[in-house]
XYZ file of C-alpha atoms in Angstrom:
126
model
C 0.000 0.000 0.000
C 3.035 2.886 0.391
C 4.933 1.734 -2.264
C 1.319 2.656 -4.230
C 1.066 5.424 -2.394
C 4.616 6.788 -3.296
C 4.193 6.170 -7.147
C 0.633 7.782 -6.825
C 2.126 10.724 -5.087
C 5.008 10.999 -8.039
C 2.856 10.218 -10.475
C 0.965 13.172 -9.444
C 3.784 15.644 -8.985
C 4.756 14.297 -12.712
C 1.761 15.566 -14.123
C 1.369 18.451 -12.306
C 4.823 19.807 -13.448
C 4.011 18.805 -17.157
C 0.725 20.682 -16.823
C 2.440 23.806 -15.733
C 5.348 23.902 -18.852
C 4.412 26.162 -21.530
C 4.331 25.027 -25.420
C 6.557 26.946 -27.559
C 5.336 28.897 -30.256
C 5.663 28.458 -33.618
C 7.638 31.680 -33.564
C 9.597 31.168 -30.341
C 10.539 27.650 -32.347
C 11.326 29.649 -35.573
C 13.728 32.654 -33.331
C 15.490 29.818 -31.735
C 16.410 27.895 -34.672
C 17.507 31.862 -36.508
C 19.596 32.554 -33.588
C 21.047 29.104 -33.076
C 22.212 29.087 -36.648
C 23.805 32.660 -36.205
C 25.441 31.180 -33.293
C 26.920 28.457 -35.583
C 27.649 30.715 -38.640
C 24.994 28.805 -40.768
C 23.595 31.817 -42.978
C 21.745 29.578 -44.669
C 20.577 27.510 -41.679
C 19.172 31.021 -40.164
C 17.060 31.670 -43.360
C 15.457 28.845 -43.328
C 12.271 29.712 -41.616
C 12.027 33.078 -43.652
C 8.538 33.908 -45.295
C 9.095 34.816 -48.962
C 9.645 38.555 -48.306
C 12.131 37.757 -45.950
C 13.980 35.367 -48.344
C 14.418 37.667 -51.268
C 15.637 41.072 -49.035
C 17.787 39.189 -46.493
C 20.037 36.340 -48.370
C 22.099 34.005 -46.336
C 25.180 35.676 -48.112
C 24.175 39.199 -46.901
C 23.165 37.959 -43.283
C 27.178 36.522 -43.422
C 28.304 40.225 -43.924
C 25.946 41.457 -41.229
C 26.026 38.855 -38.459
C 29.794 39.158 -37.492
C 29.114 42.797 -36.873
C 27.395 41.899 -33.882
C 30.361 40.334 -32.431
C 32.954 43.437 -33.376
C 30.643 45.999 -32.117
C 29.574 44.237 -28.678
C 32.218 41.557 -27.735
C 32.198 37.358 -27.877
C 28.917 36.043 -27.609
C 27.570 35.082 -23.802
C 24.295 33.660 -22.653
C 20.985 34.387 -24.157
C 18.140 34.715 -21.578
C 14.681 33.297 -21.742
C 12.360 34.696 -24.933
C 9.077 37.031 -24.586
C 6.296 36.591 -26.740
C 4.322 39.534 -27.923
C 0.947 39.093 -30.018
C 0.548 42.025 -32.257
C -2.260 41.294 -34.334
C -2.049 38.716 -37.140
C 1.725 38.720 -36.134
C 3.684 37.443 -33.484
C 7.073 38.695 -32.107
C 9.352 37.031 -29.363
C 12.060 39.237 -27.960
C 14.857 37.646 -26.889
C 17.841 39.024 -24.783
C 21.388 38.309 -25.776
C 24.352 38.875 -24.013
C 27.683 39.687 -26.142
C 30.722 40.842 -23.908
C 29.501 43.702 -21.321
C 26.445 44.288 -23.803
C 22.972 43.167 -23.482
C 20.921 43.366 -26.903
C 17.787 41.905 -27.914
C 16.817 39.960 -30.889
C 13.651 40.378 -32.331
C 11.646 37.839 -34.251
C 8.319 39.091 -35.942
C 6.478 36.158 -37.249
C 3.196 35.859 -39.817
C 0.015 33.980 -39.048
C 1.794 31.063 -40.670
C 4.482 31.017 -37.854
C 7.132 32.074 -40.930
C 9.631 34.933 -40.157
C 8.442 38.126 -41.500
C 11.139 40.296 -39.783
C 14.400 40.522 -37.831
C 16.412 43.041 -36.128
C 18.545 43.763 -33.851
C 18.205 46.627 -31.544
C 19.055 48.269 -27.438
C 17.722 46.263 -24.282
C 14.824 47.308 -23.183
């Protein structure tokens, strides 16, 4: 009877904690994979969850002459702190926080109803 007990009581603490985690967004999903690629130096990696629009103004070659910019201007990449997501409409946008040397910027990810990148920039921490 308390060894059912115990796996009742885990069982229950299980479930409780999965019921309590958030899904990701298809956006959050689609900001992560941009910035993981950056992180890698996969242009072409980071472009790969582009809308159309996004794909013919922002080509991976272009995003390779950009990207290291980061890195001169603000120092060696650090950690990246947990992404905010922001309805706006028929658009979503998750702000995320990066850390590069002494700097703190954020990234942000605008996404279309389709959960496709639709715009991304790079701009002061808020």
């Amino acid at each position: 009877m308390k060894k059912s007990l115990a796996v009742i009581v885990c069982l229950g603490i299980c479930l409780s904690a999965a019921a309590g985690a958030r899904a990701e967004s298809p956006c959050e999903t689609a900001s992560a994979h941009l910035l993981d690629a950056l992180d890698k130096g996969d242009y072409a990696g980071a472009t790969g969850d582009f809308n159309d629009t996004m794909k013919a103004k922002l080509l991976p070659e272009k995003l390779g002459q950009i990207w290291p910019a980061v890195t001169q201007q603000f120092g060696e990449r650090g950690a990246r702190d947990a992404a905010t997501v922001v309805p706006a409409g028929d658009l979503t946008v998750v702000l995320t926080p990066l850390h590069y040397g002494q700097s703190t910027i954020d990234s942000k990810v605008t996404c279309d109803a389709q959960g496709k990148v639709a715009g991304f920039f790079i701009q002061p921490h808020h």
